[in-house]
């Protein structure tokens, strides 16, 4: 497929703003491996090969085991993911598909049980950048 649009050249101010958001997420204190898992899951849903090509190697660099990367599409069916990872992945899926059903109370309750306000904000912005 031929590249259609270069956002860096087409809208440099927006591109720079997105880089600043990404930097703020990285500086939030949220575990980098968790950020990468959430972003990979959103990229899988969106079918974005560019983002997968960027975030899968970043996840490995952040210490995510290959087994978790392999099982990520079926995270609900394996005990390999802990409560925070499960809540982050569910939040990532919910935000990525927000038009389908909004944010159900049970999803938000599971998120609140394991993340504080700053972490929820950082996780939300991490998914939004995807």
N, CA and C atoms as an extended XYZ file, in Angstrom:
390
Properties=species:S:1:pos:R:3:atomname:S:1:resname:S:1:resid:I:1 pbc="F F F"
N         0.842       -1.170        0.000 N   UNK     1
C         0.000        0.000        0.000 CA  UNK     1
C         0.891        1.238        0.000 C   UNK     1
N         0.525        2.206       -0.793 N   UNK     2
C         1.265        3.453       -0.863 CA  UNK     2
C         0.826        4.394        0.266 C   UNK     2
N         1.804        5.057        0.853 N   UNK     3
C         1.499        6.009        1.915 CA  UNK     3
C         0.685        7.164        1.321 C   UNK     3
N        -0.408        7.510        1.978 N   UNK     4
C        -1.311        8.539        1.470 CA  UNK     4
C        -1.068        9.906        2.070 C   UNK     4
N        -0.692        9.926        3.336 N   UNK     5
C        -0.626       11.210        4.034 CA  UNK     5
C         0.463       11.150        5.089 C   UNK     5
N         1.226       12.191        5.203 N   UNK     6
C         2.255       12.291        6.233 CA  UNK     6
C         1.791       13.326        7.252 C   UNK     6
N         1.300       12.896        8.422 N   UNK     7
C         0.768       13.847        9.398 CA  UNK     7
C         1.817       14.839        9.903 C   UNK     7
N         3.080       14.421        9.919 N   UNK     8
C         4.148       15.316       10.367 CA  UNK     8
C         4.266       16.514        9.422 C   UNK     8
N         4.182       16.259        8.137 N   UNK     9
C         4.289       17.335        7.146 CA  UNK     9
C         2.946       18.037        6.936 C   UNK     9
N         1.859       17.275        6.980 N   UNK    10
C         0.545       17.836        6.692 CA  UNK    10
C        -0.018       18.714        7.790 C   UNK    10
N         0.277       18.368        9.044 N   UNK    11
C        -0.231       19.143       10.176 CA  UNK    11
C         0.804       19.106       11.285 C   UNK    11
N         1.911       19.822       11.097 N   UNK    12
C         3.015       19.746       12.057 CA  UNK    12
C         2.635       20.142       13.478 C   UNK    12
N         1.767       21.117       13.655 N   UNK    13
C         1.378       21.527       15.011 CA  UNK    13
C         0.651       20.405       15.726 C   UNK    13
N        -0.218       19.704       15.045 N   UNK    14
C        -0.926       18.568       15.633 CA  UNK    14
C         0.019       17.426       15.951 C   UNK    14
N         0.952       17.175       15.056 N   UNK    15
C         1.931       16.117       15.267 CA  UNK    15
C         2.776       16.417       16.497 C   UNK    15
N         3.223       17.641       16.631 N   UNK    16
C         4.035       18.044       17.788 CA  UNK    16
C         3.218       17.942       19.081 C   UNK    16
N         1.955       18.315       19.029 N   UNK    17
C         1.098       18.211       20.212 CA  UNK    17
C         0.941       16.750       20.632 C   UNK    17
N         0.795       15.855       19.662 N   UNK    18
C         0.660       14.436       19.969 CA  UNK    18
C         1.937       13.895       20.603 C   UNK    18
N         3.084       14.359       20.124 N   UNK    19
C         4.351       13.946       20.735 CA  UNK    19
C         4.430       14.405       22.189 C   UNK    19
N         3.922       15.598       22.468 N   UNK    20
C         3.921       16.101       23.844 CA  UNK    20
C         2.990       15.277       24.735 C   UNK    20
N         1.845       14.880       24.212 N   UNK    21
C         0.927       14.024       24.966 CA  UNK    21
C         1.604       12.690       25.267 C   UNK    21
N         2.246       12.111       24.260 N   UNK    22
C         2.943       10.835       24.463 CA  UNK    22
C         4.042       10.967       25.507 C   UNK    22
N         4.778       12.071       25.479 N   UNK    23
C         5.836       12.305       26.466 CA  UNK    23
C         5.238       12.440       27.860 C   UNK    23
N         4.113       13.132       27.982 N   UNK    24
C         3.464       13.290       29.285 CA  UNK    24
C         3.002       11.944       29.833 C   UNK    24
N         2.481       11.086       28.971 N   UNK    25
C         2.057        9.746       29.398 CA  UNK    25
C         3.266        8.972       29.921 C   UNK    25
N         4.378        9.040       29.197 N   UNK    26
C         5.582        8.320       29.611 CA  UNK    26
C         6.123        8.839       30.940 C   UNK    26
N         5.903       10.104       31.232 N   UNK    27
C         6.395       10.710       32.472 CA  UNK    27
C         5.369       10.634       33.612 C   UNK    27
N         4.257        9.980       33.383 N   UNK    28
C         3.156        9.933       34.363 CA  UNK    28
C         3.434        9.043       35.567 C   UNK    28
N         4.401        8.167       35.447 N   UNK    29
C         4.655        7.204       36.508 CA  UNK    29
C         3.986        5.859       36.268 C   UNK    29
N         3.124        5.795       35.263 N   UNK    30
C         2.475        4.526       34.927 CA  UNK    30
C         3.514        3.585       34.316 C   UNK    30
N         3.434        2.317       34.656 N   UNK    31
C         4.380        1.313       34.179 CA  UNK    31
C         4.445        1.328       32.647 C   UNK    31
N         5.638        1.534       32.071 N   UNK    32
C         5.766        1.558       30.613 CA  UNK    32
C         5.261        0.289       29.933 C   UNK    32
N         5.437       -0.857       30.567 N   UNK    33
C         4.942       -2.108       29.979 CA  UNK    33
C         3.421       -2.103       29.884 C   UNK    33
N         2.770       -1.561       30.880 N   UNK    34
C         1.311       -1.479       30.896 CA  UNK    34
C         0.820       -0.525       29.801 C   UNK    34
N         1.494        0.588       29.644 N   UNK    35
C         1.149        1.539       28.582 CA  UNK    35
C         1.243        0.853       27.225 C   UNK    35
N         2.332        0.147       27.010 N   UNK    36
C         2.526       -0.520       25.712 CA  UNK    36
C         1.466       -1.579       25.463 C   UNK    36
N         1.131       -2.376       26.482 N   UNK    37
C         0.082       -3.385       26.300 CA  UNK    37
C        -1.240       -2.740       25.899 C   UNK    37
N        -1.607       -1.653       26.577 N   UNK    38
C        -2.865       -0.968       26.257 CA  UNK    38
C        -2.837       -0.409       24.840 C   UNK    38
N        -1.704        0.142       24.439 N   UNK    39
C        -1.609        0.715       23.098 CA  UNK    39
C        -1.587       -0.367       22.020 C   UNK    39
N        -0.936       -1.473       22.311 N   UNK    40
C        -0.946       -2.583       21.349 CA  UNK    40
C        -2.360       -3.105       21.166 C   UNK    40
N        -3.096       -3.258       22.273 N   UNK    41
C        -4.466       -3.787       22.168 CA  UNK    41
C        -5.339       -2.849       21.338 C   UNK    41
N        -5.222       -1.543       21.558 N   UNK    42
C        -5.990       -0.597       20.747 CA  UNK    42
C        -5.578       -0.696       19.277 C   UNK    42
N        -4.282       -0.852       19.023 N   UNK    43
C        -3.788       -0.967       17.645 CA  UNK    43
C        -4.278       -2.240       16.977 C   UNK    43
N        -4.374       -3.333       17.746 N   UNK    44
C        -4.917       -4.570       17.187 CA  UNK    44
C        -6.365       -4.379       16.755 C   UNK    44
N        -7.140       -3.715       17.594 N   UNK    45
C        -8.548       -3.474       17.281 CA  UNK    45
C        -8.674       -2.561       16.065 C   UNK    45
N        -7.843       -1.521       16.026 N   UNK    46
C        -7.886       -0.570       14.913 CA  UNK    46
C        -7.281       -1.119       13.629 C   UNK    46
N        -6.510       -2.184       13.747 N   UNK    47
C        -5.844       -2.745       12.575 CA  UNK    47
C        -4.722       -1.857       12.070 C   UNK    47
N        -4.038       -1.176       12.981 N   UNK    48
C        -2.984       -0.239       12.581 CA  UNK    48
C        -1.614       -0.907       12.624 C   UNK    48
N        -1.119       -1.321       11.478 N   UNK    49
C         0.174       -1.989       11.389 CA  UNK    49
C         1.315       -1.047       11.790 C   UNK    49
N         1.194        0.226       11.462 N   UNK    50
C         2.228        1.196       11.835 CA  UNK    50
C         2.407        1.227       13.356 C   UNK    50
N         1.295        1.344       14.078 N   UNK    51
C         1.361        1.408       15.541 CA  UNK    51
C         1.829        0.088       16.135 C   UNK    51
N         1.370       -1.031       15.582 N   UNK    52
C         1.831       -2.333       16.074 CA  UNK    52
C         3.335       -2.473       15.870 C   UNK    52
N         3.823       -2.025       14.724 N   UNK    53
C         5.245       -2.091       14.432 CA  UNK    53
C         6.076       -1.234       15.368 C   UNK    53
N         5.475       -0.206       15.936 N   UNK    54
C         6.171        0.667       16.875 CA  UNK    54
C         6.037        0.154       18.312 C   UNK    54
N         4.841       -0.264       18.711 N   UNK    55
C         4.589       -0.566       20.118 CA  UNK    55
C         4.951       -1.986       20.532 C   UNK    55
N         4.940       -2.944       19.637 N   UNK    56
C         5.350       -4.299       20.018 CA  UNK    56
C         6.842       -4.320       20.381 C   UNK    56
N         7.733       -3.757       19.562 N   UNK    57
C         9.141       -3.712       19.990 CA  UNK    57
C         9.340       -2.882       21.263 C   UNK    57
N         8.575       -1.807       21.417 N   UNK    58
C         8.678       -0.991       22.634 CA  UNK    58
C         8.241       -1.797       23.855 C   UNK    58
N         7.241       -2.648       23.692 N   UNK    59
C         6.784       -3.499       24.796 CA  UNK    59
C         7.874       -4.489       25.194 C   UNK    59
N         8.515       -5.077       24.201 N   UNK    60
C         9.620       -5.988       24.505 CA  UNK    60
C        10.716       -5.255       25.273 C   UNK    60
N        11.036       -4.064       24.813 N   UNK    61
C        12.066       -3.252       25.466 CA  UNK    61
C        11.656       -2.907       26.908 C   UNK    61
N        10.360       -2.739       27.138 N   UNK    62
C         9.843       -2.419       28.478 CA  UNK    62
C         9.737       -3.656       29.363 C   UNK    62
N        10.076       -4.815       28.819 N   UNK    63
C        10.090       -6.029       29.622 CA  UNK    63
C         8.867       -6.911       29.516 C   UNK    63
N         7.985       -6.647       28.576 N   UNK    64
C         6.814       -7.512       28.403 CA  UNK    64
C         7.285       -8.839       27.799 C   UNK    64
N         6.990       -9.946       28.457 N   UNK    65
C         7.397      -11.247       27.929 CA  UNK    65
C         6.699      -11.565       26.598 C   UNK    65
N         7.397      -12.286       25.742 N   UNK    66
C         6.845      -12.654       24.444 CA  UNK    66
C         5.528      -13.407       24.602 C   UNK    66
N         5.416      -14.251       25.616 N   UNK    67
C         4.175      -15.004       25.829 CA  UNK    67
C         2.977      -14.064       25.972 C   UNK    67
N         3.131      -12.973       26.722 N   UNK    68
C         2.026      -12.017       26.878 CA  UNK    68
C         1.693      -11.357       25.544 C   UNK    68
N         2.702      -11.036       24.770 N   UNK    69
C         2.444      -10.435       23.458 CA  UNK    69
C         1.708      -11.426       22.560 C   UNK    69
N         2.104      -12.678       22.641 N   UNK    70
C         1.442      -13.711       21.834 CA  UNK    70
C        -0.010      -13.915       22.241 C   UNK    70
N        -0.286      -13.813       23.540 N   UNK    71
C        -1.629      -14.088       24.060 CA  UNK    71
C        -2.517      -12.851       24.159 C   UNK    71
N        -1.982      -11.702       23.839 N   UNK    72
C        -2.722      -10.458       24.025 CA  UNK    72
C        -4.107      -10.432       23.376 C   UNK    72
N        -4.280      -10.899       22.146 N   UNK    73
C        -5.637      -10.873       21.589 CA  UNK    73
C        -6.647      -11.702       22.389 C   UNK    73
N        -6.176      -12.714       23.123 N   UNK    74
C        -7.055      -13.564       23.927 CA  UNK    74
C        -6.820      -13.389       25.420 C   UNK    74
N        -6.509      -12.170       25.840 N   UNK    75
C        -6.129      -11.908       27.237 CA  UNK    75
C        -7.182      -12.365       28.245 C   UNK    75
N        -8.432      -12.363       27.860 N   UNK    76
C        -9.491      -12.773       28.795 CA  UNK    76
C        -9.453      -14.280       29.078 C   UNK    76
N        -8.836      -15.032       28.195 N   UNK    77
C        -8.866      -16.487       28.271 CA  UNK    77
C        -7.633      -17.093       28.931 C   UNK    77
N        -6.752      -16.260       29.482 N   UNK    78
C        -5.517      -16.776       30.081 CA  UNK    78
C        -5.254      -16.116       31.434 C   UNK    78
N        -4.661      -16.848       32.345 N   UNK    79
C        -4.326      -16.265       33.647 CA  UNK    79
C        -3.019      -15.464       33.625 C   UNK    79
N        -2.406      -15.297       32.459 N   UNK    80
C        -1.099      -14.640       32.364 CA  UNK    80
C        -1.128      -13.147       32.683 C   UNK    80
N        -2.284      -12.536       32.681 N   UNK    81
C        -2.396      -11.096       32.915 CA  UNK    81
C        -2.947      -10.838       34.315 C   UNK    81
N        -2.298       -9.911       35.036 N   UNK    82
C        -2.742       -9.601       36.402 CA  UNK    82
C        -3.926       -8.618       36.377 C   UNK    82
N        -4.417       -8.263       37.545 N   UNK    83
C        -5.620       -7.427       37.654 CA  UNK    83
C        -5.427       -6.054       37.009 C   UNK    83
N        -4.275       -5.457       37.209 N   UNK    84
C        -4.041       -4.138       36.594 CA  UNK    84
C        -3.960       -4.248       35.075 C   UNK    84
N        -3.285       -5.258       34.585 N   UNK    85
C        -3.205       -5.448       33.134 CA  UNK    85
C        -4.591       -5.706       32.556 C   UNK    85
N        -5.378       -6.524       33.218 N   UNK    86
C        -6.735       -6.817       32.738 CA  UNK    86
C        -7.597       -5.558       32.703 C   UNK    86
N        -7.512       -4.759       33.760 N   UNK    87
C        -8.291       -3.520       33.795 CA  UNK    87
C        -7.820       -2.563       32.702 C   UNK    87
N        -6.515       -2.475       32.492 N   UNK    88
C        -5.971       -1.595       31.452 CA  UNK    88
C        -6.387       -2.063       30.061 C   UNK    88
N        -6.341       -3.358       29.837 N   UNK    89
C        -6.733       -3.883       28.531 CA  UNK    89
C        -8.229       -3.693       28.281 C   UNK    89
N        -9.018       -3.919       29.307 N   UNK    90
C       -10.464       -3.708       29.166 CA  UNK    90
C       -10.762       -2.229       28.908 C   UNK    90
N       -10.036       -1.339       29.595 N   UNK    91
C       -10.214        0.097       29.387 CA  UNK    91
C        -9.802        0.479       27.967 C   UNK    91
N        -8.710       -0.076       27.502 N   UNK    92
C        -8.244        0.189       26.144 CA  UNK    92
C        -9.298       -0.238       25.112 C   UNK    92
N        -9.831       -1.428       25.286 N   UNK    93
C       -10.870       -1.905       24.372 CA  UNK    93
C       -12.123       -1.040       24.447 C   UNK    93
N       -12.505       -0.672       25.658 N   UNK    94
C       -13.715        0.138       25.852 CA  UNK    94
C       -13.568        1.494       25.182 C   UNK    94
N       -12.439        2.158       25.394 N   UNK    95
C       -12.232        3.465       24.773 CA  UNK    95
C       -12.130        3.362       23.260 C   UNK    95
N       -11.490        2.313       22.781 N   UNK    96
C       -11.337        2.137       21.331 CA  UNK    96
C       -12.677        1.900       20.657 C   UNK    96
N       -13.593        1.262       21.366 N   UNK    97
C       -14.924        0.958       20.819 CA  UNK    97
C       -16.020        1.755       21.532 C   UNK    97
N       -15.696        2.934       22.006 N   UNK    98
C       -16.619        3.706       22.843 CA  UNK    98
C       -17.948        3.996       22.137 C   UNK    98
N       -17.932        4.124       20.833 N   UNK    99
C       -19.171        4.397       20.096 CA  UNK    99
C       -20.150        3.224       20.155 C   UNK    99
N       -19.637        2.034       20.395 N   UNK   100
C       -20.495        0.839       20.425 CA  UNK   100
C       -21.402        0.773       21.647 C   UNK   100
N       -20.850        1.144       22.829 N   UNK   101
C       -21.662        1.003       24.040 CA  UNK   101
C       -21.280        1.961       25.160 C   UNK   101
N       -20.497        2.964       24.857 N   UNK   102
C       -20.083        3.896       25.902 CA  UNK   102
C       -19.147        3.223       26.884 C   UNK   102
N       -19.195        3.671       28.128 N   UNK   103
C       -18.361        3.089       29.181 CA  UNK   103
C       -19.289        2.491       30.244 C   UNK   103
N       -19.449        1.182       30.234 N   UNK   104
C       -20.303        0.538       31.228 CA  UNK   104
C       -19.766        0.732       32.653 C   UNK   104
N       -20.657        0.827       33.590 N   UNK   105
C       -20.273        1.039       34.991 CA  UNK   105
C       -19.356       -0.051       35.520 C   UNK   105
N       -19.602       -1.307       35.146 N   UNK   106
C       -18.766       -2.396       35.658 CA  UNK   106
C       -17.328       -2.301       35.151 C   UNK   106
N       -17.153       -1.851       33.926 N   UNK   107
C       -15.804       -1.653       33.376 CA  UNK   107
C       -15.084       -0.565       34.165 C   UNK   107
N       -15.783        0.543       34.380 N   UNK   108
C       -15.179        1.650       35.128 CA  UNK   108
C       -14.891        1.237       36.573 C   UNK   108
N       -15.745        0.464       37.182 N   UNK   109
C       -15.527        0.013       38.560 CA  UNK   109
C       -14.281       -0.858       38.658 C   UNK   109
N       -14.077       -1.746       37.682 N   UNK   110
C       -12.873       -2.580       37.700 CA  UNK   110
C       -11.618       -1.736       37.520 C   UNK   110
N       -11.707       -0.719       36.701 N   UNK   111
C       -10.578        0.187       36.487 CA  UNK   111
C       -10.251        0.938       37.769 C   UNK   111
N       -11.286        1.503       38.408 N   UNK   112
C       -11.112        2.288       39.648 CA  UNK   112
C       -10.571        1.449       40.796 C   UNK   112
N       -10.835        0.168       40.757 N   UNK   113
C       -10.378       -0.706       41.838 CA  UNK   113
C        -8.860       -0.850       41.862 C   UNK   113
N        -8.199       -0.615       40.737 N   UNK   114
C        -6.749       -0.857       40.675 CA  UNK   114
C        -5.920        0.332       40.195 C   UNK   114
N        -6.579        1.435       39.798 N   UNK   115
C        -5.857        2.617       39.317 CA  UNK   115
C        -6.353        3.865       40.016 C   UNK   115
N        -5.440        4.811       40.267 N   UNK   116
C        -5.841        6.103       40.821 CA  UNK   116
C        -6.143        7.085       39.678 C   UNK   116
N        -6.547        8.300       40.025 N   UNK   117
C        -6.945        9.288       39.011 CA  UNK   117
C        -5.838        9.583       38.012 C   UNK   117
N        -4.615        9.780       38.515 N   UNK   118
C        -3.496       10.074       37.621 CA  UNK   118
C        -3.258        8.919       36.659 C   UNK   118
N        -3.306        7.705       37.158 N   UNK   119
C        -3.076        6.538       36.313 CA  UNK   119
C        -4.188        6.372       35.274 C   UNK   119
N        -5.416        6.606       35.681 N   UNK   120
C        -6.534        6.522       34.731 CA  UNK   120
C        -6.370        7.576       33.642 C   UNK   120
N        -5.993        8.779       34.055 N   UNK   121
C        -5.758        9.834       33.066 CA  UNK   121
C        -4.656        9.468       32.089 C   UNK   121
N        -3.540        8.981       32.612 N   UNK   122
C        -2.417        8.617       31.746 CA  UNK   122
C        -2.806        7.474       30.808 C   UNK   122
N        -3.492        6.486       31.347 N   UNK   123
C        -3.927        5.348       30.521 CA  UNK   123
C        -4.905        5.808       29.433 C   UNK   123
N        -5.805        6.691       29.795 N   UNK   124
C        -6.775        7.218       28.824 CA  UNK   124
C        -6.059        7.950       27.699 C   UNK   124
N        -5.115        8.806       28.046 N   UNK   125
C        -4.377        9.524       27.010 CA  UNK   125
C        -3.494        8.591       26.193 C   UNK   125
N        -2.958        7.541       26.812 N   UNK   126
C        -2.158        6.560       26.057 CA  UNK   126
C        -3.005        5.924       24.967 C   UNK   126
N        -4.228        5.547       25.309 N   UNK   127
C        -5.124        4.934       24.318 CA  UNK   127
C        -5.562        5.969       23.281 C   UNK   127
N        -5.808        7.185       23.732 N   UNK   128
C        -6.244        8.235       22.794 CA  UNK   128
C        -5.194        8.506       21.715 C   UNK   128
N        -3.926        8.356       22.052 N   UNK   129
C        -2.898        8.618       21.033 CA  UNK   129
C        -2.888        7.571       19.943 C   UNK   129
N        -3.514        6.444       20.202 N   UNK   130
C        -3.604        5.394       19.188 CA  UNK   130
C        -4.825        5.658       18.316 C   UNK   130
